[in-house]
Tab-separated table of N, CA and C in Angstrom:
chain	number	residue	atom	x	y	z
A	1	MET	N	-18.200	25.523	-1.615
A	1	MET	CA	-17.136	25.483	-1.753
A	1	MET	C	-15.349	25.659	-1.294
A	2	SER	N	-15.254	24.881	-1.047
A	2	SER	CA	-13.574	25.240	-0.350
A	2	SER	C	-12.426	24.482	-0.121
A	3	PRO	N	-11.116	24.916	-1.054
A	3	PRO	CA	-11.018	25.997	-1.321
A	3	PRO	C	-11.668	26.601	-2.343
A	4	SER	N	-11.098	27.927	-3.135
A	4	SER	CA	-11.483	27.759	-4.236
A	4	SER	C	-10.038	27.923	-5.549
A	5	GLN	N	-9.214	27.514	-4.682
A	5	GLN	CA	-7.604	27.023	-5.722
A	5	GLN	C	-7.366	26.071	-4.816
A	6	VAL	N	-7.232	24.727	-5.254
A	6	VAL	CA	-6.825	24.014	-4.644
A	6	VAL	C	-5.888	22.907	-5.771
A	7	HIS	N	-4.583	22.144	-5.204
A	7	HIS	CA	-3.095	21.779	-5.923
A	7	HIS	C	-3.945	20.038	-6.419
A	8	GLN	N	-3.379	19.739	-7.110
A	8	GLN	CA	-3.705	18.673	-7.918
A	8	GLN	C	-3.094	17.471	-6.454
A	9	GLY	N	-4.089	16.327	-6.437
A	9	GLY	CA	-4.086	15.548	-5.443
A	9	GLY	C	-5.079	15.649	-4.119
A	10	ALA	N	-5.282	17.091	-3.478
A	10	ALA	CA	-5.820	17.888	-2.650
A	10	ALA	C	-6.997	17.418	-2.588
A	11	THR	N	-7.625	18.026	-1.559
A	11	THR	CA	-9.161	17.786	-1.087
A	11	THR	C	-9.897	18.998	-1.698
A	12	LEU	N	-11.149	19.012	-1.668
A	12	LEU	CA	-11.961	20.326	-1.742
A	12	LEU	C	-13.967	20.103	-1.219
A	13	SER	N	-13.808	20.751	-0.698
A	13	SER	CA	-15.360	20.471	0.269
A	13	SER	C	-16.388	21.505	-0.734
A	14	VAL	N	-17.623	20.708	-1.082
A	14	VAL	CA	-18.309	21.135	-1.205
A	14	VAL	C	-19.459	21.243	-0.765
A	15	THR	N	-20.300	22.190	-0.379
A	15	THR	CA	-21.178	22.539	1.058
A	15	THR	C	-22.721	22.795	-0.247
A	16	ALA	N	-23.774	21.826	-0.164
A	16	ALA	CA	-24.915	22.557	-0.528
A	16	ALA	C	-26.002	22.204	0.276
A	17	SER	N	-27.176	23.094	-0.033
A	17	SER	CA	-28.073	23.564	0.840
A	17	SER	C	-29.012	23.202	-0.207
A	18	GLY	N	-30.279	22.198	1.206
A	18	GLY	CA	-32.010	21.748	0.147
A	18	GLY	C	-31.873	20.139	-0.327
A	19	CYS	N	-30.309	19.983	-0.426
A	19	CYS	CA	-30.472	18.237	-1.078
A	19	CYS	C	-31.002	17.200	-0.191
A	20	THR	N	-32.892	17.333	0.157
A	20	THR	CA	-33.603	16.636	0.893
A	20	THR	C	-32.695	15.462	0.595
A	21	SER	N	-32.627	15.201	-0.528
A	21	SER	CA	-32.895	13.629	-0.649
A	21	SER	C	-31.522	13.193	-1.462
A	22	GLY	N	-30.368	14.044	-1.140
A	22	GLY	CA	-29.011	13.794	-1.358
A	22	GLY	C	-28.543	14.051	-2.883
A	23	GLY	N	-27.376	13.925	-3.361
A	23	GLY	CA	-27.387	13.958	-4.678
A	23	GLY	C	-25.849	13.850	-5.177
A	24	THR	N	-25.292	14.521	-5.822
A	24	THR	CA	-23.948	13.848	-6.503
A	24	THR	C	-23.065	15.276	-6.776
A	25	VAL	N	-21.660	14.937	-6.641
A	25	VAL	CA	-20.948	16.425	-6.980
A	25	VAL	C	-20.160	15.605	-8.272
A	26	THR	N	-20.408	16.551	-9.449
A	26	THR	CA	-19.211	15.785	-10.499
A	26	THR	C	-18.471	16.622	-10.826
A	27	SER	N	-17.129	16.473	-11.508
A	27	SER	CA	-16.752	17.704	-11.831
A	27	SER	C	-15.444	16.430	-13.342
A	28	ALA	N	-14.629	16.893	-14.131
A	28	ALA	CA	-13.542	16.226	-14.831
A	28	ALA	C	-12.867	16.033	-14.434
A	29	VAL	N	-12.038	16.496	-13.261
A	29	VAL	CA	-10.881	16.696	-12.587
A	29	VAL	C	-10.987	15.829	-11.131
A	30	PHE	N	-12.201	15.324	-10.704
A	30	PHE	CA	-12.206	14.101	-9.628
A	30	PHE	C	-13.721	13.260	-9.825
A	31	PRO	N	-13.604	12.440	-9.135
A	31	PRO	CA	-14.976	11.223	-9.172
A	31	PRO	C	-15.753	11.820	-8.751
A	32	ALA	N	-16.962	11.314	-9.251
A	32	ALA	CA	-18.181	11.837	-8.461
A	32	ALA	C	-18.348	11.409	-7.363
A	33	VAL	N	-19.039	12.115	-6.516
A	33	VAL	CA	-18.840	12.081	-4.998
A	33	VAL	C	-20.282	12.420	-4.841
A	34	HIS	N	-20.925	11.389	-3.650
A	34	HIS	CA	-21.785	11.223	-3.348
A	34	HIS	C	-22.659	12.751	-2.149
A	35	LEU	N	-23.729	13.117	-2.396
A	35	LEU	CA	-23.755	14.002	-1.189
A	35	LEU	C	-24.718	13.738	-0.909
A	36	PRO	N	-24.841	13.459	1.119
A	36	PRO	CA	-25.584	12.794	1.819
A	36	PRO	C	-26.765	14.110	1.509
A	37	ALA	N	-28.187	13.558	2.039
A	37	ALA	CA	-29.490	13.929	2.311
A	37	ALA	C	-29.269	14.731	3.163
A	38	GLY	N	-29.760	16.206	3.278
A	38	GLY	CA	-30.139	16.819	4.446
A	38	GLY	C	-30.049	18.207	4.013
A	39	ALA	N	-30.636	19.362	5.065
A	39	ALA	CA	-30.838	20.322	4.775
A	39	ALA	C	-30.146	21.746	3.872
A	40	THR	N	-28.295	21.092	4.826
A	40	THR	CA	-27.644	21.690	4.493
A	40	THR	C	-26.389	20.107	4.773
A	41	THR	N	-25.834	20.363	3.401
A	41	THR	CA	-25.151	18.913	3.544
A	41	THR	C	-23.462	19.515	2.849
A	42	THR	N	-22.337	18.408	3.268
A	42	THR	CA	-21.129	18.933	2.783
A	42	THR	C	-20.784	17.164	2.583
A	43	ALA	N	-20.236	16.963	0.606
A	43	ALA	CA	-19.255	16.297	0.544
A	43	ALA	C	-17.853	16.650	0.137
A	44	THR	N	-16.568	15.842	0.714
A	44	THR	CA	-15.476	16.147	-0.060
A	44	THR	C	-14.641	15.566	-0.896
A	45	ALA	N	-14.391	15.849	-1.729
A	45	ALA	CA	-13.647	15.523	-3.327
A	45	ALA	C	-12.157	15.307	-3.232
A	46	ARG	N	-11.649	14.390	-3.635
A	46	ARG	CA	-10.022	14.593	-3.710
A	46	ARG	C	-9.897	14.713	-5.299
A	47	VAL	N	-9.046	16.024	-5.569
A	47	VAL	CA	-8.779	16.064	-7.308
A	47	VAL	C	-7.365	15.197	-7.436
A	48	ASP	N	-8.041	14.554	-8.699
A	48	ASP	CA	-6.929	13.779	-9.266
A	48	ASP	C	-5.638	14.223	-9.396
A	49	ASN	N	-4.428	13.237	-8.872
A	49	ASN	CA	-3.187	13.256	-9.083
A	49	ASN	C	-2.911	14.023	-10.675
A	50	THR	N	-3.136	13.610	-11.786
A	50	THR	CA	-3.243	13.452	-12.650
A	50	THR	C	-3.924	14.960	-13.693
A	51	ALA	N	-5.082	15.699	-12.649
A	51	ALA	CA	-5.803	16.746	-12.787
A	51	ALA	C	-4.956	18.276	-13.989
A	52	THR	N	-5.454	18.674	-15.178
A	52	THR	CA	-4.899	19.419	-15.568
A	52	THR	C	-4.730	20.589	-15.122
A	53	PRO	N	-3.938	21.378	-14.392
A	53	PRO	CA	-4.047	22.767	-13.678
A	53	PRO	C	-4.591	23.791	-14.690
A	54	GLY	N	-5.224	24.729	-14.289
A	54	GLY	CA	-6.387	26.070	-14.904
A	54	GLY	C	-7.679	25.491	-14.171
A	55	ALA	N	-8.577	26.568	-15.153
A	55	ALA	CA	-9.782	26.742	-14.920
A	55	ALA	C	-10.602	24.850	-14.744
A	56	ALA	N	-11.361	24.704	-13.594
A	56	ALA	CA	-12.156	23.809	-13.261
A	56	ALA	C	-13.466	24.207	-12.820
A	57	ARG	N	-14.675	23.287	-12.870
A	57	ARG	CA	-15.494	23.124	-13.159
A	57	ARG	C	-16.274	21.773	-12.393
A	58	LEU	N	-17.418	22.021	-11.470
A	58	LEU	CA	-18.111	21.038	-10.515
A	58	LEU	C	-19.411	21.566	-10.516
A	59	THR	N	-19.764	20.633	-10.543
A	59	THR	CA	-21.789	20.230	-10.799
A	59	THR	C	-21.581	19.503	-9.150
A	60	VAL	N	-22.934	20.262	-9.025
A	60	VAL	CA	-24.176	19.890	-7.924
A	60	VAL	C	-25.093	19.637	-7.889
A	61	THR	N	-25.619	17.988	-7.934
A	61	THR	CA	-27.234	17.997	-8.342
A	61	THR	C	-27.570	16.900	-7.353
A	62	CYS	N	-28.539	17.517	-7.250
A	62	CYS	CA	-29.768	17.429	-5.821
A	62	CYS	C	-31.108	17.753	-6.115
A	63	SER	N	-31.582	16.741	-5.563
A	63	SER	CA	-33.146	16.733	-5.480
A	63	SER	C	-33.842	17.849	-6.952
A	64	GLY	N	-33.610	17.122	-7.926
A	64	GLY	CA	-33.760	17.348	-9.639
A	64	GLY	C	-33.007	18.842	-10.241
A	65	ARG	N	-32.552	19.608	-9.246
A	65	ARG	CA	-31.912	20.742	-9.231
A	65	ARG	C	-30.011	20.843	-9.943
A	66	SER	N	-29.838	21.265	-10.530
A	66	SER	CA	-28.026	22.048	-10.643
A	66	SER	C	-27.808	23.174	-10.415
A	67	ALA	N	-26.569	23.032	-9.689
A	67	ALA	CA	-26.049	24.318	-9.783
A	67	ALA	C	-24.291	23.906	-9.828
A	68	SER	N	-23.534	25.079	-10.790
A	68	SER	CA	-22.682	24.761	-10.916
A	68	SER	C	-21.181	25.569	-10.301
A	69	ALA	N	-20.125	25.265	-10.255
A	69	ALA	CA	-19.200	26.545	-9.179
A	69	ALA	C	-17.511	26.301	-9.847
A	70	ASN	N	-17.222	27.364	-10.416
A	70	ASN	CA	-15.610	27.636	-10.865
A	70	ASN	C	-14.783	27.141	-9.988
A	71	PHE	N	-13.357	26.652	-10.309
A	71	PHE	CA	-12.902	26.693	-9.167
A	71	PHE	C	-11.616	26.362	-10.245
A	72	THR	N	-10.113	26.053	-9.122
A	72	THR	CA	-8.794	26.823	-9.995
A	72	THR	C	-8.188	25.319	-9.209
A	73	VAL	N	-7.217	24.699	-10.341
A	73	VAL	CA	-6.837	23.558	-9.822
A	73	VAL	C	-4.951	23.657	-10.299
A	74	LEU	N	-4.037	23.792	-9.116
A	74	LEU	CA	-3.311	24.482	-9.008
A	74	LEU	C	-2.057	23.351	-9.093
A	75	ARG	N	-0.684	23.316	-9.861
A	75	ARG	CA	0.361	22.552	-10.376
A	75	ARG	C	0.771	21.914	-9.027
A	76	GLY	N	1.131	20.638	-8.793
A	76	GLY	CA	1.979	20.199	-7.748
A	76	GLY	C	1.126	20.009	-6.599
A	77	ALA	N	1.717	19.021	-5.779
A	77	ALA	CA	1.007	18.386	-4.644
A	77	ALA	C	0.998	19.583	-3.629
A	78	ALA	N	-0.529	19.232	-3.152
A	78	ALA	CA	-0.546	20.503	-1.268
A	78	ALA	C	0.479	20.041	-0.343
A	79	THR	N	0.715	21.019	0.325
A	79	THR	CA	2.020	19.954	1.299
A	79	THR	C	0.998	19.761	2.343
A	80	GLN	N	1.683	19.206	2.806
A	80	GLN	CA	1.537	18.037	4.478
A	80	GLN	C	1.701	18.924	5.354
A	81	GLY	N	0.832	18.812	6.755
A	81	GLY	CA	1.375	20.222	7.789
A	81	GLY	C	1.806	18.404	8.565
A	82	GLY	N	2.015	17.538	8.287
A	82	GLY	CA	2.543	16.071	9.139
A	82	GLY	C	1.987	14.887	8.126
A	83	LEU	N	2.678	13.848	8.795
A	83	LEU	CA	2.229	12.619	8.146
A	83	LEU	C	0.935	12.089	9.132
A	84	GLY	N	1.101	12.222	10.545
A	84	GLY	CA	0.142	11.417	11.026
A	84	GLY	C	-0.173	10.492	10.882
A	85	GLY	N	0.982	8.670	10.831
A	85	GLY	CA	0.459	8.168	10.462
A	85	GLY	C	0.271	7.483	8.934
A	86	SER	N	0.045	8.452	7.889
A	86	SER	CA	-0.300	8.472	7.029
A	86	SER	C	1.145	7.330	6.076
A	87	HIS	N	1.560	7.126	6.943
A	87	HIS	CA	3.555	7.102	5.940
A	87	HIS	C	3.569	6.136	6.591
A	88	THR	N	4.196	4.717	5.642
A	88	THR	CA	4.295	3.467	6.801
A	88	THR	C	5.928	3.575	5.769
A	89	PRO	N	6.984	3.481	6.400
A	89	PRO	CA	8.543	3.466	6.119
A	89	PRO	C	8.432	2.099	4.886
A	90	GLY	N	9.290	2.304	3.982
A	90	GLY	CA	10.016	1.268	2.995
A	90	GLY	C	10.871	0.576	3.761
A	91	THR	N	11.230	-0.518	2.811
A	91	THR	CA	12.442	-1.530	3.349
A	91	THR	C	13.799	-0.322	3.213
A	92	ALA	N	13.958	0.481	2.617
A	92	ALA	CA	15.009	1.603	2.464
A	92	ALA	C	15.315	2.452	3.485
A	93	GLU	N	14.251	2.676	4.169
A	93	GLU	CA	13.748	3.851	5.496
A	93	GLU	C	14.410	2.588	6.630
A	94	MET	N	13.930	1.448	6.508
A	94	MET	CA	13.854	0.645	7.628
A	94	MET	C	15.507	0.299	7.647
A	95	VAL	N	16.080	-0.091	6.792
A	95	VAL	CA	16.892	-0.147	6.529
A	95	VAL	C	18.353	0.258	7.140
A	96	ILE	N	18.456	1.394	6.876
A	96	ILE	CA	18.951	2.869	6.890
A	96	ILE	C	18.717	2.935	8.891
A	97	GLY	N	17.418	3.364	8.920
A	97	GLY	CA	17.204	3.029	10.492
A	97	GLY	C	17.859	2.053	11.271
A	98	ALA	N	18.109	0.894	10.924
A	98	ALA	CA	18.558	0.122	12.055
A	98	ALA	C	19.947	-0.110	12.267
A	99	SER	N	20.424	0.227	10.268
A	99	SER	CA	21.885	1.032	10.459
A	99	SER	C	22.178	1.449	11.493
A	100	MET	N	21.613	2.751	11.431
A	100	MET	CA	21.834	3.497	12.258
A	100	MET	C	21.910	3.607	13.900
A	101	ALA	N	20.661	2.951	13.992
A	101	ALA	CA	20.412	1.982	15.219
A	101	ALA	C	21.460	1.330	15.837
A	102	ALA	N	21.963	0.625	15.173
A	102	ALA	CA	23.101	-0.911	15.764
A	102	ALA	C	24.458	-0.072	15.196
A	103	GLY	N	24.927	1.053	14.848
A	103	GLY	CA	25.846	1.690	14.789
A	103	GLY	C	25.738	3.025	16.330
A	104	SER	N	24.817	2.911	16.705
A	104	SER	CA	24.937	3.820	17.660
A	104	SER	C	24.973	3.224	18.634
A	105	ALA	N	24.658	2.212	18.846
A	105	ALA	CA	24.487	0.550	20.372
A	105	ALA	C	26.228	1.206	19.976
A	106	ALA	N	26.673	0.250	18.976
A	106	ALA	CA	28.228	-0.394	18.862
A	106	ALA	C	29.152	0.868	19.359
A	107	ALA	N	29.013	1.876	19.220
A	107	ALA	CA	29.651	3.259	19.612
A	107	ALA	C	29.469	3.335	20.901
A	108	GLY	N	28.330	3.649	21.029
A	108	GLY	CA	28.034	3.966	23.033
A	108	GLY	C	28.658	2.578	23.723
A	109	ALA	N	28.585	1.107	23.532
A	109	ALA	CA	29.093	0.184	24.049
A	109	ALA	C	30.655	0.386	24.095
A	110	PHE	N	31.264	1.221	22.547
A	110	PHE	CA	32.609	0.617	22.681
A	110	PHE	C	32.966	2.256	23.678
A	111	TYR	N	32.273	3.124	23.965
A	111	TYR	CA	32.824	4.397	24.514
A	111	TYR	C	32.475	3.902	26.411
A	112	LEU	N	31.898	3.135	26.855
A	112	LEU	CA	31.771	2.604	27.734
A	112	LEU	C	32.762	1.505	28.151
A	113	VAL	N	33.165	0.602	27.493
A	113	VAL	CA	34.109	-0.604	27.841
A	113	VAL	C	35.530	0.393	27.710
A	114	ARG	N	36.186	1.199	27.111
A	114	ARG	CA	36.895	2.127	26.757
A	114	ARG	C	37.284	2.749	28.596
A	115	ARG	N	35.982	3.596	28.404
A	115	ARG	CA	36.081	4.790	30.118
A	115	ARG	C	36.427	3.434	31.022
A	116	HIS	N	35.474	2.527	31.111
A	116	HIS	CA	35.456	1.464	31.972
A	116	HIS	C	37.135	1.033	32.586
A	117	ASN	N	37.764	0.745	31.024
A	117	ASN	CA	38.872	0.437	31.146
A	117	ASN	C	40.201	1.364	31.616
A	118	ARG	N	39.657	2.654	31.877
A	118	ARG	CA	41.176	4.148	31.801
A	118	ARG	C	40.735	3.438	33.287
A	119	GLY	N	40.026	3.181	33.719
A	119	GLY	CA	40.406	3.138	35.528
A	119	GLY	C	41.573	1.921	36.061
A	120	ARG	N	41.512	1.527	35.564
A	120	ARG	CA	41.908	0.257	35.645
A	120	ARG	C	43.423	0.357	35.798
A	121	VAL	N	44.644	-0.241	36.840
A	121	VAL	CA	45.745	0.029	36.865
A	121	VAL	C	46.722	-1.161	36.125
A	122	ARG	N	47.286	-1.030	35.377
A	122	ARG	CA	48.094	-2.008	34.380
A	122	ARG	C	49.160	-2.227	35.228
A	123	ALA	N	48.923	-3.679	35.180
A	123	ALA	CA	50.676	-4.397	35.759
A	123	ALA	C	51.452	-4.133	34.633
């Protein structure tokens, strides 16, 4: 199991050996996850956002056997290294972005027109 400490809402990888017919990974802090069949196989579970911080236990059941492991749920969301397209902007972000772009375009146009008019001789 990796990592041994996981934040609320983060993922946890569970690797098991000898699950030739597949199995399940269960815990009170995440929904049951299917473990694919294989000599060595891995499943990924996402800890609930509302999981109670502290000690937690998971159980792997496969091929008629069970094994358990302990891990720790940490308070708060894990940091994200980047959004990578996983976040779509909402209405507020779109309005602010459009306003900033329009303001920049207007300021640029004003500057260019004013600069252009400076070179003209007035009668």
